[in-house]
Amino acid sequence: MMALRLIFLGPPGVGKGTQAVRLAALHRIPHVSTGDILRTEVAAGSDLGKKARQFMDQGGLVPDDLVVAIVARRLALPDCEAGYLLDGFPRTLGQAKALEATLAQRKENISRVLYFSAPDDVLIRRLSGRRACPKCHANYHVETLPPKQAGTCDRCGSALIQRKDDLPGTVRQRLDVYKKQTEELVRHYAAEKLLSEIDSTGTVDLVGAAVERALAP
Ligand code: AP5
Ligand code: MG
């Protein structure tokens, strides 16, 4: 089977992480989320975490050089040899170019870029009700996707948290930053003929089915 190397692109709250966890398990490829890696570093209080924290809490982007280094290190681990799912990376044209250089070195190609889209009001509703597992990175929603037991992760039993950057002021800033710095990647990957747009306004299962259709041979 051909190695599956995917990029999940789309605005904050659209459901990238939710679909990524499912798809990565289905295809047995690692789910590489720069957001999850950064939050783990912040929680551990590492040097990297200390540098990243201010940008994340304010809803801005962490500088390209830091994020590019994180991804290069992650892709060098043996579990990425048979494919991977990049969730939330690249997020700037600079990161996309750096990824292209890394891929050329590894003699690899991206199989597909899935662009998840939904209107702002849907994104804001999803982000404001989100609860996240700090340990296994499963996502829940207080209304649409509640855990079986309130406040507890179904998968690993950890206490769920509300992300600091999901507070209303920061959400607006993140949507703004997405439009200014990330949205141009949609055109970039469309020009490369790699883009599939996934209407993400429906339920988790409907969006999941659209993902499978987009990846069908
Ligand atoms: P990151 O963690 O990547 O956050 P994001 O892109 O803002 O996206 P989210 O994780 O908020 O949303 P999602 O699309 O994964 O949605 P989810 O599945 O959770 O980045 C965080 C920060 O880290 C950035 O702001 C930046 O500072 C830094 N960073 C990360 N990567 C970087 C990079 N490459 N460069 C620079 N800085 C970087 O779903 C959201 C909610 O909706 C959940 O509650 C879920 O249960 C619910 N939901 C999902 N799907 C559905 C559905 N179909 N119907 C109803 N509810 C749904
Ligand atoms: Mg996410």
PDB file of C-alpha atoms and ligand atoms in Angstrom:
ATOM      1  CA  MET A   1       0.000   0.000   0.000  1.00  0.00           C
ATOM      2  CA  MET A   2       1.150   3.552  -0.755  1.00  0.00           C
ATOM      3  CA  ALA A   3       2.178   5.589   2.279  1.00  0.00           C
ATOM      4  CA  LEU A   4      -0.472   8.130   3.170  1.00  0.00           C
ATOM      5  CA  ARG A   5       0.946  11.589   3.916  1.00  0.00           C
ATOM      6  CA  LEU A   6      -1.789  14.074   4.673  1.00  0.00           C
ATOM      7  CA  ILE A   7      -2.130  17.714   5.611  1.00  0.00           C
ATOM      8  CA  PHE A   8      -5.231  18.911   7.474  1.00  0.00           C
ATOM      9  CA  LEU A   9      -5.784  22.596   6.756  1.00  0.00           C
ATOM     10  CA  GLY A  10      -8.595  24.820   7.989  1.00  0.00           C
ATOM     11  CA  PRO A  11      -9.663  27.455  10.496  1.00  0.00           C
ATOM     12  CA  PRO A  12      -9.593  27.011  14.276  1.00  0.00           C
ATOM     13  CA  GLY A  13     -12.489  24.950  15.578  1.00  0.00           C
ATOM     14  CA  VAL A  14     -13.485  23.455  12.227  1.00  0.00           C
ATOM     15  CA  GLY A  15     -12.890  19.901  13.497  1.00  0.00           C
ATOM     16  CA  LYS A  16      -9.401  19.042  12.198  1.00  0.00           C
ATOM     17  CA  GLY A  17      -8.322  17.381  15.432  1.00  0.00           C
ATOM     18  CA  THR A  18     -11.578  15.440  15.789  1.00  0.00           C
ATOM     19  CA  GLN A  19     -11.271  13.987  12.281  1.00  0.00           C
ATOM     20  CA  ALA A  20      -7.511  13.514  12.579  1.00  0.00           C
ATOM     21  CA  VAL A  21      -7.781  11.263  15.640  1.00  0.00           C
ATOM     22  CA  ARG A  22     -10.290   9.060  13.810  1.00  0.00           C
ATOM     23  CA  LEU A  23      -8.477   8.913  10.485  1.00  0.00           C
ATOM     24  CA  ALA A  24      -5.031   8.336  11.981  1.00  0.00           C
ATOM     25  CA  ALA A  25      -6.373   5.373  13.974  1.00  0.00           C
ATOM     26  CA  LEU A  26      -8.134   3.993  10.903  1.00  0.00           C
ATOM     27  CA  HIS A  27      -5.015   4.137   8.720  1.00  0.00           C
ATOM     28  CA  ARG A  28      -2.578   3.444  11.575  1.00  0.00           C
ATOM     29  CA  ILE A  29      -0.502   6.532  10.873  1.00  0.00           C
ATOM     30  CA  PRO A  30       0.753   9.005  13.486  1.00  0.00           C
ATOM     31  CA  HIS A  31      -1.347  12.107  14.127  1.00  0.00           C
ATOM     32  CA  VAL A  32       1.153  14.957  14.194  1.00  0.00           C
ATOM     33  CA  SER A  33      -0.566  18.026  15.623  1.00  0.00           C
ATOM     34  CA  THR A  34       1.747  20.981  16.218  1.00  0.00           C
ATOM     35  CA  GLY A  35      -0.877  22.445  18.572  1.00  0.00           C
ATOM     36  CA  ASP A  36      -0.889  19.265  20.713  1.00  0.00           C
ATOM     37  CA  ILE A  37       2.926  19.068  20.729  1.00  0.00           C
ATOM     38  CA  LEU A  38       3.190  22.736  21.731  1.00  0.00           C
ATOM     39  CA  ARG A  39       0.583  22.395  24.497  1.00  0.00           C
ATOM     40  CA  THR A  40       2.473  19.396  25.886  1.00  0.00           C
ATOM     41  CA  GLU A  41       5.684  21.494  25.937  1.00  0.00           C
ATOM     42  CA  VAL A  42       3.879  24.375  27.645  1.00  0.00           C
ATOM     43  CA  ALA A  43       2.455  22.029  30.293  1.00  0.00           C
ATOM     44  CA  ALA A  44       5.919  20.554  30.896  1.00  0.00           C
ATOM     45  CA  GLY A  45       7.413  24.054  31.263  1.00  0.00           C
ATOM     46  CA  SER A  46      10.233  23.268  28.802  1.00  0.00           C
ATOM     47  CA  ASP A  47      12.306  26.027  27.152  1.00  0.00           C
ATOM     48  CA  LEU A  48      10.320  25.537  23.968  1.00  0.00           C
ATOM     49  CA  GLY A  49       7.081  25.699  25.943  1.00  0.00           C
ATOM     50  CA  LYS A  50       8.168  28.921  27.615  1.00  0.00           C
ATOM     51  CA  LYS A  51       8.934  30.487  24.240  1.00  0.00           C
ATOM     52  CA  ALA A  52       5.667  29.299  22.669  1.00  0.00           C
ATOM     53  CA  ARG A  53       3.289  30.104  25.499  1.00  0.00           C
ATOM     54  CA  GLN A  54       2.917  33.862  25.036  1.00  0.00           C
ATOM     55  CA  PHE A  55       2.065  33.482  21.334  1.00  0.00           C
ATOM     56  CA  MET A  56      -0.460  30.697  21.972  1.00  0.00           C
ATOM     57  CA  ASP A  57      -2.246  32.377  24.877  1.00  0.00           C
ATOM     58  CA  GLN A  58      -2.737  35.494  22.762  1.00  0.00           C
ATOM     59  CA  GLY A  59      -4.046  33.547  19.777  1.00  0.00           C
ATOM     60  CA  GLY A  60      -1.052  34.367  17.575  1.00  0.00           C
ATOM     61  CA  LEU A  61       1.229  31.980  15.706  1.00  0.00           C
ATOM     62  CA  VAL A  62       4.422  30.570  17.181  1.00  0.00           C
ATOM     63  CA  PRO A  63       7.414  31.664  15.033  1.00  0.00           C
ATOM     64  CA  ASP A  64       8.070  29.521  11.950  1.00  0.00           C
ATOM     65  CA  ASP A  65      11.592  28.411  12.931  1.00  0.00           C
ATOM     66  CA  LEU A  66      10.372  26.861  16.200  1.00  0.00           C
ATOM     67  CA  VAL A  67       7.451  25.050  14.596  1.00  0.00           C
ATOM     68  CA  VAL A  68       9.450  23.848  11.589  1.00  0.00           C
ATOM     69  CA  ALA A  69      12.073  22.365  13.922  1.00  0.00           C
ATOM     70  CA  ILE A  70       9.375  20.560  15.945  1.00  0.00           C
ATOM     71  CA  VAL A  71       7.932  18.963  12.823  1.00  0.00           C
ATOM     72  CA  ALA A  72      11.325  17.969  11.391  1.00  0.00           C
ATOM     73  CA  ARG A  73      12.164  16.243  14.683  1.00  0.00           C
ATOM     74  CA  ARG A  74       8.802  14.485  14.810  1.00  0.00           C
ATOM     75  CA  LEU A  75       8.979  13.258  11.200  1.00  0.00           C
ATOM     76  CA  ALA A  76      12.430  11.816  11.880  1.00  0.00           C
ATOM     77  CA  LEU A  77      10.944   9.265  14.313  1.00  0.00           C
ATOM     78  CA  PRO A  78      10.553   5.769  12.836  1.00  0.00           C
ATOM     79  CA  ASP A  79       6.745   5.672  13.091  1.00  0.00           C
ATOM     80  CA  CYS A  80       6.549   8.337  10.365  1.00  0.00           C
ATOM     81  CA  GLU A  81       8.238   6.144   7.759  1.00  0.00           C
ATOM     82  CA  ALA A  82       4.955   4.611   6.635  1.00  0.00           C
ATOM     83  CA  GLY A  83       3.045   7.902   6.471  1.00  0.00           C
ATOM     84  CA  TYR A  84       1.669  10.608   8.739  1.00  0.00           C
ATOM     85  CA  LEU A  85      -1.115  13.100   9.222  1.00  0.00           C
ATOM     86  CA  LEU A  86      -0.048  16.724   9.743  1.00  0.00           C
ATOM     87  CA  ASP A  87      -2.772  18.597  11.648  1.00  0.00           C
ATOM     88  CA  GLY A  88      -2.402  22.383  11.851  1.00  0.00           C
ATOM     89  CA  PHE A  89       0.904  22.485  10.011  1.00  0.00           C
ATOM     90  CA  PRO A  90       1.897  24.186   7.769  1.00  0.00           C
ATOM     91  CA  ARG A  91       0.138  27.405   8.725  1.00  0.00           C
ATOM     92  CA  THR A  92       2.159  30.004   6.817  1.00  0.00           C
ATOM     93  CA  LEU A  93       3.682  30.075   3.347  1.00  0.00           C
ATOM     94  CA  GLY A  94       7.105  30.011   5.030  1.00  0.00           C
ATOM     95  CA  GLN A  95       6.215  26.778   6.849  1.00  0.00           C
ATOM     96  CA  ALA A  96       4.893  25.277   3.601  1.00  0.00           C
ATOM     97  CA  LYS A  97       8.200  26.032   1.853  1.00  0.00           C
ATOM     98  CA  ALA A  98      10.184  24.578   4.750  1.00  0.00           C
ATOM     99  CA  LEU A  99       8.037  21.439   4.625  1.00  0.00           C
ATOM    100  CA  GLU A 100       8.659  21.150   0.887  1.00  0.00           C
ATOM    101  CA  ALA A 101      12.418  21.214   1.549  1.00  0.00           C
ATOM    102  CA  THR A 102      12.080  18.536   4.253  1.00  0.00           C
ATOM    103  CA  LEU A 103       9.969  16.383   1.928  1.00  0.00           C
ATOM    104  CA  ALA A 104      12.487  16.724  -0.905  1.00  0.00           C
ATOM    105  CA  GLN A 105      15.240  15.582   1.449  1.00  0.00           C
ATOM    106  CA  ARG A 106      13.151  12.588   2.516  1.00  0.00           C
ATOM    107  CA  LYS A 107      12.165  11.877  -1.127  1.00  0.00           C
ATOM    108  CA  GLU A 108       8.507  12.032  -0.132  1.00  0.00           C
ATOM    109  CA  ASN A 109       5.363  13.649  -1.489  1.00  0.00           C
ATOM    110  CA  ILE A 110       2.203  14.823   0.212  1.00  0.00           C
ATOM    111  CA  SER A 111      -0.675  12.566  -0.868  1.00  0.00           C
ATOM    112  CA  ARG A 112      -3.485  15.055  -0.251  1.00  0.00           C
ATOM    113  CA  VAL A 113      -4.332  18.294   1.548  1.00  0.00           C
ATOM    114  CA  LEU A 114      -7.795  18.227   3.110  1.00  0.00           C
ATOM    115  CA  TYR A 115      -9.204  21.704   3.541  1.00  0.00           C
ATOM    116  CA  PHE A 116     -11.951  21.733   6.178  1.00  0.00           C
ATOM    117  CA  SER A 117     -14.322  24.664   5.866  1.00  0.00           C
ATOM    118  CA  ALA A 118     -17.242  26.052   7.867  1.00  0.00           C
ATOM    119  CA  PRO A 119     -18.687  29.540   8.454  1.00  0.00           C
ATOM    120  CA  ASP A 120     -17.399  31.639  11.370  1.00  0.00           C
ATOM    121  CA  ASP A 121     -20.544  31.277  13.493  1.00  0.00           C
ATOM    122  CA  VAL A 122     -20.132  27.481  13.421  1.00  0.00           C
ATOM    123  CA  LEU A 123     -16.451  27.793  14.367  1.00  0.00           C
ATOM    124  CA  ILE A 124     -17.220  30.101  17.286  1.00  0.00           C
ATOM    125  CA  ARG A 125     -19.903  27.741  18.608  1.00  0.00           C
ATOM    126  CA  ARG A 126     -17.575  24.757  18.370  1.00  0.00           C
ATOM    127  CA  LEU A 127     -14.678  26.493  20.101  1.00  0.00           C
ATOM    128  CA  SER A 128     -16.690  27.997  22.918  1.00  0.00           C
ATOM    129  CA  GLY A 129     -18.095  24.592  23.937  1.00  0.00           C
ATOM    130  CA  ARG A 130     -14.941  22.555  23.454  1.00  0.00           C
ATOM    131  CA  ARG A 131     -13.399  20.487  26.213  1.00  0.00           C
ATOM    132  CA  ALA A 132     -10.076  18.771  25.556  1.00  0.00           C
ATOM    133  CA  CYS A 133      -8.151  15.905  27.081  1.00  0.00           C
ATOM    134  CA  PRO A 134      -4.661  17.141  27.972  1.00  0.00           C
ATOM    135  CA  LYS A 135      -3.343  13.574  27.922  1.00  0.00           C
ATOM    136  CA  CYS A 136      -4.682  11.692  24.864  1.00  0.00           C
ATOM    137  CA  HIS A 137      -5.840  14.841  22.977  1.00  0.00           C
ATOM    138  CA  ALA A 138      -9.413  13.671  22.397  1.00  0.00           C
ATOM    139  CA  ASN A 139     -11.849  16.576  21.895  1.00  0.00           C
ATOM    140  CA  TYR A 140     -15.364  16.897  23.253  1.00  0.00           C
ATOM    141  CA  HIS A 141     -18.097  19.492  23.102  1.00  0.00           C
ATOM    142  CA  VAL A 142     -20.443  20.276  25.974  1.00  0.00           C
ATOM    143  CA  GLU A 143     -23.479  20.186  23.655  1.00  0.00           C
ATOM    144  CA  THR A 144     -22.712  18.293  20.466  1.00  0.00           C
ATOM    145  CA  LEU A 145     -20.182  15.730  21.699  1.00  0.00           C
ATOM    146  CA  PRO A 146     -20.339  15.398  25.489  1.00  0.00           C
ATOM    147  CA  PRO A 147     -18.219  12.778  27.261  1.00  0.00           C
ATOM    148  CA  LYS A 148     -20.132   9.929  28.924  1.00  0.00           C
ATOM    149  CA  GLN A 149     -19.243  11.328  32.331  1.00  0.00           C
ATOM    150  CA  ALA A 150     -19.072  15.159  32.514  1.00  0.00           C
ATOM    151  CA  GLY A 151     -15.500  16.439  32.786  1.00  0.00           C
ATOM    152  CA  THR A 152     -13.825  13.048  32.209  1.00  0.00           C
ATOM    153  CA  CYS A 153     -12.182  11.690  29.052  1.00  0.00           C
ATOM    154  CA  ASP A 154     -13.972   8.596  27.657  1.00  0.00           C
ATOM    155  CA  ARG A 155     -10.757   7.224  26.219  1.00  0.00           C
ATOM    156  CA  CYS A 156      -8.246   7.601  29.056  1.00  0.00           C
ATOM    157  CA  GLY A 157     -10.136   8.821  32.131  1.00  0.00           C
ATOM    158  CA  SER A 158      -8.179  12.101  32.502  1.00  0.00           C
ATOM    159  CA  ALA A 159      -9.873  15.290  33.696  1.00  0.00           C
ATOM    160  CA  LEU A 160     -10.939  17.427  30.715  1.00  0.00           C
ATOM    161  CA  ILE A 161      -9.879  21.058  30.415  1.00  0.00           C
ATOM    162  CA  GLN A 162     -11.059  24.156  28.587  1.00  0.00           C
ATOM    163  CA  ARG A 163      -8.214  25.548  26.485  1.00  0.00           C
ATOM    164  CA  LYS A 164      -7.103  29.025  27.482  1.00  0.00           C
ATOM    165  CA  ASP A 165      -7.221  30.150  23.863  1.00  0.00           C
ATOM    166  CA  ASP A 166     -10.901  29.132  23.592  1.00  0.00           C
ATOM    167  CA  LEU A 167     -12.052  32.186  25.562  1.00  0.00           C
ATOM    168  CA  PRO A 168     -14.110  34.574  23.356  1.00  0.00           C
ATOM    169  CA  GLY A 169     -11.535  37.383  22.847  1.00  0.00           C
ATOM    170  CA  THR A 170      -8.776  34.957  21.874  1.00  0.00           C
ATOM    171  CA  VAL A 171     -11.067  33.020  19.532  1.00  0.00           C
ATOM    172  CA  ARG A 172     -11.701  36.177  17.494  1.00  0.00           C
ATOM    173  CA  GLN A 173      -7.968  36.854  17.343  1.00  0.00           C
ATOM    174  CA  ARG A 174      -7.276  33.285  16.144  1.00  0.00           C
ATOM    175  CA  LEU A 175      -9.869  33.580  13.370  1.00  0.00           C
ATOM    176  CA  ASP A 176      -8.239  36.853  12.309  1.00  0.00           C
ATOM    177  CA  VAL A 177      -4.757  35.366  12.317  1.00  0.00           C
ATOM    178  CA  TYR A 178      -6.041  32.427  10.270  1.00  0.00           C
ATOM    179  CA  LYS A 179      -7.447  34.760   7.613  1.00  0.00           C
ATOM    180  CA  LYS A 180      -4.312  36.893   7.469  1.00  0.00           C
ATOM    181  CA  GLN A 181      -1.594  34.239   7.638  1.00  0.00           C
ATOM    182  CA  THR A 182      -2.965  30.794   6.835  1.00  0.00           C
ATOM    183  CA  GLU A 183      -5.828  31.111   4.374  1.00  0.00           C
ATOM    184  CA  GLU A 184      -3.457  31.763   1.460  1.00  0.00           C
ATOM    185  CA  LEU A 185      -2.317  28.153   1.756  1.00  0.00           C
ATOM    186  CA  VAL A 186      -5.683  27.120   0.302  1.00  0.00           C
ATOM    187  CA  ARG A 187      -4.687  28.753  -2.993  1.00  0.00           C
ATOM    188  CA  HIS A 188      -1.146  27.417  -2.706  1.00  0.00           C
ATOM    189  CA  TYR A 189      -2.229  23.780  -2.428  1.00  0.00           C
ATOM    190  CA  ALA A 190      -5.032  24.202  -4.968  1.00  0.00           C
ATOM    191  CA  ALA A 191      -2.383  25.370  -7.456  1.00  0.00           C
ATOM    192  CA  GLU A 192      -0.367  22.235  -6.595  1.00  0.00           C
ATOM    193  CA  LYS A 193      -3.505  20.180  -7.382  1.00  0.00           C
ATOM    194  CA  LEU A 194      -3.404  18.620  -3.933  1.00  0.00           C
ATOM    195  CA  LEU A 195      -6.456  20.226  -2.348  1.00  0.00           C
ATOM    196  CA  SER A 196      -9.795  18.604  -1.488  1.00  0.00           C
ATOM    197  CA  GLU A 197     -12.322  20.828   0.250  1.00  0.00           C
ATOM    198  CA  ILE A 198     -14.430  19.167   2.932  1.00  0.00           C
ATOM    199  CA  ASP A 199     -17.666  20.899   3.914  1.00  0.00           C
ATOM    200  CA  SER A 200     -17.414  20.591   7.688  1.00  0.00           C
ATOM    201  CA  THR A 201     -20.736  22.038   8.779  1.00  0.00           C
ATOM    202  CA  GLY A 202     -22.388  18.609   9.263  1.00  0.00           C
ATOM    203  CA  THR A 203     -22.084  16.102  12.082  1.00  0.00           C
ATOM    204  CA  VAL A 204     -18.786  14.424  12.946  1.00  0.00           C
ATOM    205  CA  ASP A 205     -19.927  11.273  11.099  1.00  0.00           C
ATOM    206  CA  LEU A 206     -20.982  13.173   7.979  1.00  0.00           C
ATOM    207  CA  VAL A 207     -17.659  15.020   7.844  1.00  0.00           C
ATOM    208  CA  GLY A 208     -15.843  11.721   8.442  1.00  0.00           C
ATOM    209  CA  ALA A 209     -17.652  10.162   5.481  1.00  0.00           C
ATOM    210  CA  ALA A 210     -16.664  13.130   3.288  1.00  0.00           C
ATOM    211  CA  VAL A 211     -13.040  12.639   4.355  1.00  0.00           C
ATOM    212  CA  GLU A 212     -13.146   8.974   3.363  1.00  0.00           C
ATOM    213  CA  ARG A 213     -14.668   9.896  -0.010  1.00  0.00           C
ATOM    214  CA  ALA A 214     -11.960  12.468  -0.648  1.00  0.00           C
ATOM    215  CA  LEU A 215      -9.280   9.849   0.017  1.00  0.00           C
ATOM    216  CA  ALA A 216     -10.889   6.995  -1.916  1.00  0.00           C
ATOM    217  CA  PRO A 217      -8.666   5.878  -4.793  1.00  0.00           C
TER     218      PRO A 217
HETATM  219  P1  AP5 B   1      -4.111  24.262  17.207  1.00  0.00           P
HETATM  220  O1  AP5 B   1      -4.149  23.383  18.384  1.00  0.00           O
HETATM  221  O2  AP5 B   1      -3.698  23.705  15.916  1.00  0.00           O
HETATM  222  O3  AP5 B   1      -5.513  24.984  17.117  1.00  0.00           O
HETATM  223  P2  AP5 B   1      -6.380  25.475  15.862  1.00  0.00           P
HETATM  224  O4  AP5 B   1      -5.848  25.350  14.494  1.00  0.00           O
HETATM  225  O5  AP5 B   1      -6.772  26.826  16.271  1.00  0.00           O
HETATM  226  O6  AP5 B   1      -7.501  24.469  15.748  1.00  0.00           O
HETATM  227  P3  AP5 B   1      -8.251  23.857  16.885  1.00  0.00           P
HETATM  228  O7  AP5 B   1      -7.470  22.755  17.494  1.00  0.00           O
HETATM  229  O8  AP5 B   1      -8.752  24.944  17.779  1.00  0.00           O
HETATM  230  O9  AP5 B   1      -9.533  23.288  16.125  1.00  0.00           O
HETATM  231  P4  AP5 B   1      -9.741  21.926  15.349  1.00  0.00           P
HETATM  232  O10 AP5 B   1      -9.957  22.242  13.914  1.00  0.00           O
HETATM  233  O11 AP5 B   1      -8.715  20.909  15.680  1.00  0.00           O
HETATM  234  O12 AP5 B   1     -11.163  21.510  15.934  1.00  0.00           O
HETATM  235  P5  AP5 B   1     -11.564  20.349  16.973  1.00  0.00           P
HETATM  236  O13 AP5 B   1     -11.516  19.033  16.280  1.00  0.00           O
HETATM  237  O14 AP5 B   1     -10.858  20.506  18.256  1.00  0.00           O
HETATM  238  O15 AP5 B   1      -3.154  25.508  17.528  1.00  0.00           O
HETATM  239  C1  AP5 B   1      -3.208  26.181  18.749  1.00  0.00           C
HETATM  240  C2  AP5 B   1      -2.137  27.256  18.815  1.00  0.00           C
HETATM  241  O16 AP5 B   1      -0.834  26.649  18.730  1.00  0.00           O
HETATM  242  C3  AP5 B   1      -2.165  28.266  17.656  1.00  0.00           C
HETATM  243  O17 AP5 B   1      -3.044  29.320  17.917  1.00  0.00           O
HETATM  244  C4  AP5 B   1      -0.697  28.706  17.620  1.00  0.00           C
HETATM  245  O18 AP5 B   1      -0.415  29.630  18.647  1.00  0.00           O
HETATM  246  C5  AP5 B   1       0.049  27.423  17.928  1.00  0.00           C
HETATM  247  N1  AP5 B   1       0.359  26.672  16.689  1.00  0.00           N
HETATM  248  C6  AP5 B   1      -0.075  25.415  16.376  1.00  0.00           C
HETATM  249  N2  AP5 B   1       0.406  25.034  15.180  1.00  0.00           N
HETATM  250  C7  AP5 B   1       1.152  26.066  14.718  1.00  0.00           C
HETATM  251  C8  AP5 B   1       1.887  26.294  13.530  1.00  0.00           C
HETATM  252  N3  AP5 B   1       1.935  25.363  12.543  1.00  0.00           N
HETATM  253  N4  AP5 B   1       2.524  27.476  13.391  1.00  0.00           N
HETATM  254  C9  AP5 B   1       2.504  28.411  14.361  1.00  0.00           C
HETATM  255  N5  AP5 B   1       1.811  28.276  15.514  1.00  0.00           N
HETATM  256  C10 AP5 B   1       1.143  27.108  15.688  1.00  0.00           C
HETATM  257  O19 AP5 B   1     -13.111  20.713  17.179  1.00  0.00           O
HETATM  258  C11 AP5 B   1     -13.499  21.886  17.838  1.00  0.00           C
HETATM  259  C12 AP5 B   1     -14.781  21.618  18.667  1.00  0.00           C
HETATM  260  O20 AP5 B   1     -15.857  21.294  17.799  1.00  0.00           O
HETATM  261  C13 AP5 B   1     -14.670  20.433  19.641  1.00  0.00           C
HETATM  262  O21 AP5 B   1     -15.402  20.749  20.777  1.00  0.00           O
HETATM  263  C14 AP5 B   1     -15.327  19.269  18.876  1.00  0.00           C
HETATM  264  O22 AP5 B   1     -15.884  18.335  19.766  1.00  0.00           O
HETATM  265  C15 AP5 B   1     -16.392  20.002  18.083  1.00  0.00           C
HETATM  266  N6  AP5 B   1     -16.659  19.397  16.774  1.00  0.00           N
HETATM  267  C16 AP5 B   1     -15.739  18.927  15.877  1.00  0.00           C
HETATM  268  N7  AP5 B   1     -16.338  18.505  14.757  1.00  0.00           N
HETATM  269  C17 AP5 B   1     -17.681  18.716  14.936  1.00  0.00           C
HETATM  270  C18 AP5 B   1     -18.839  18.496  14.115  1.00  0.00           C
HETATM  271  N8  AP5 B   1     -18.733  17.972  12.865  1.00  0.00           N
HETATM  272  N9  AP5 B   1     -20.045  18.848  14.598  1.00  0.00           N
HETATM  273  C19 AP5 B   1     -20.164  19.398  15.851  1.00  0.00           C
HETATM  274  N10 AP5 B   1     -19.111  19.616  16.687  1.00  0.00           N
HETATM  275  C20 AP5 B   1     -17.885  19.294  16.222  1.00  0.00           C
HETATM  276 MG    MG B   2      -6.911  20.926  16.839  1.00  0.00          MG
END
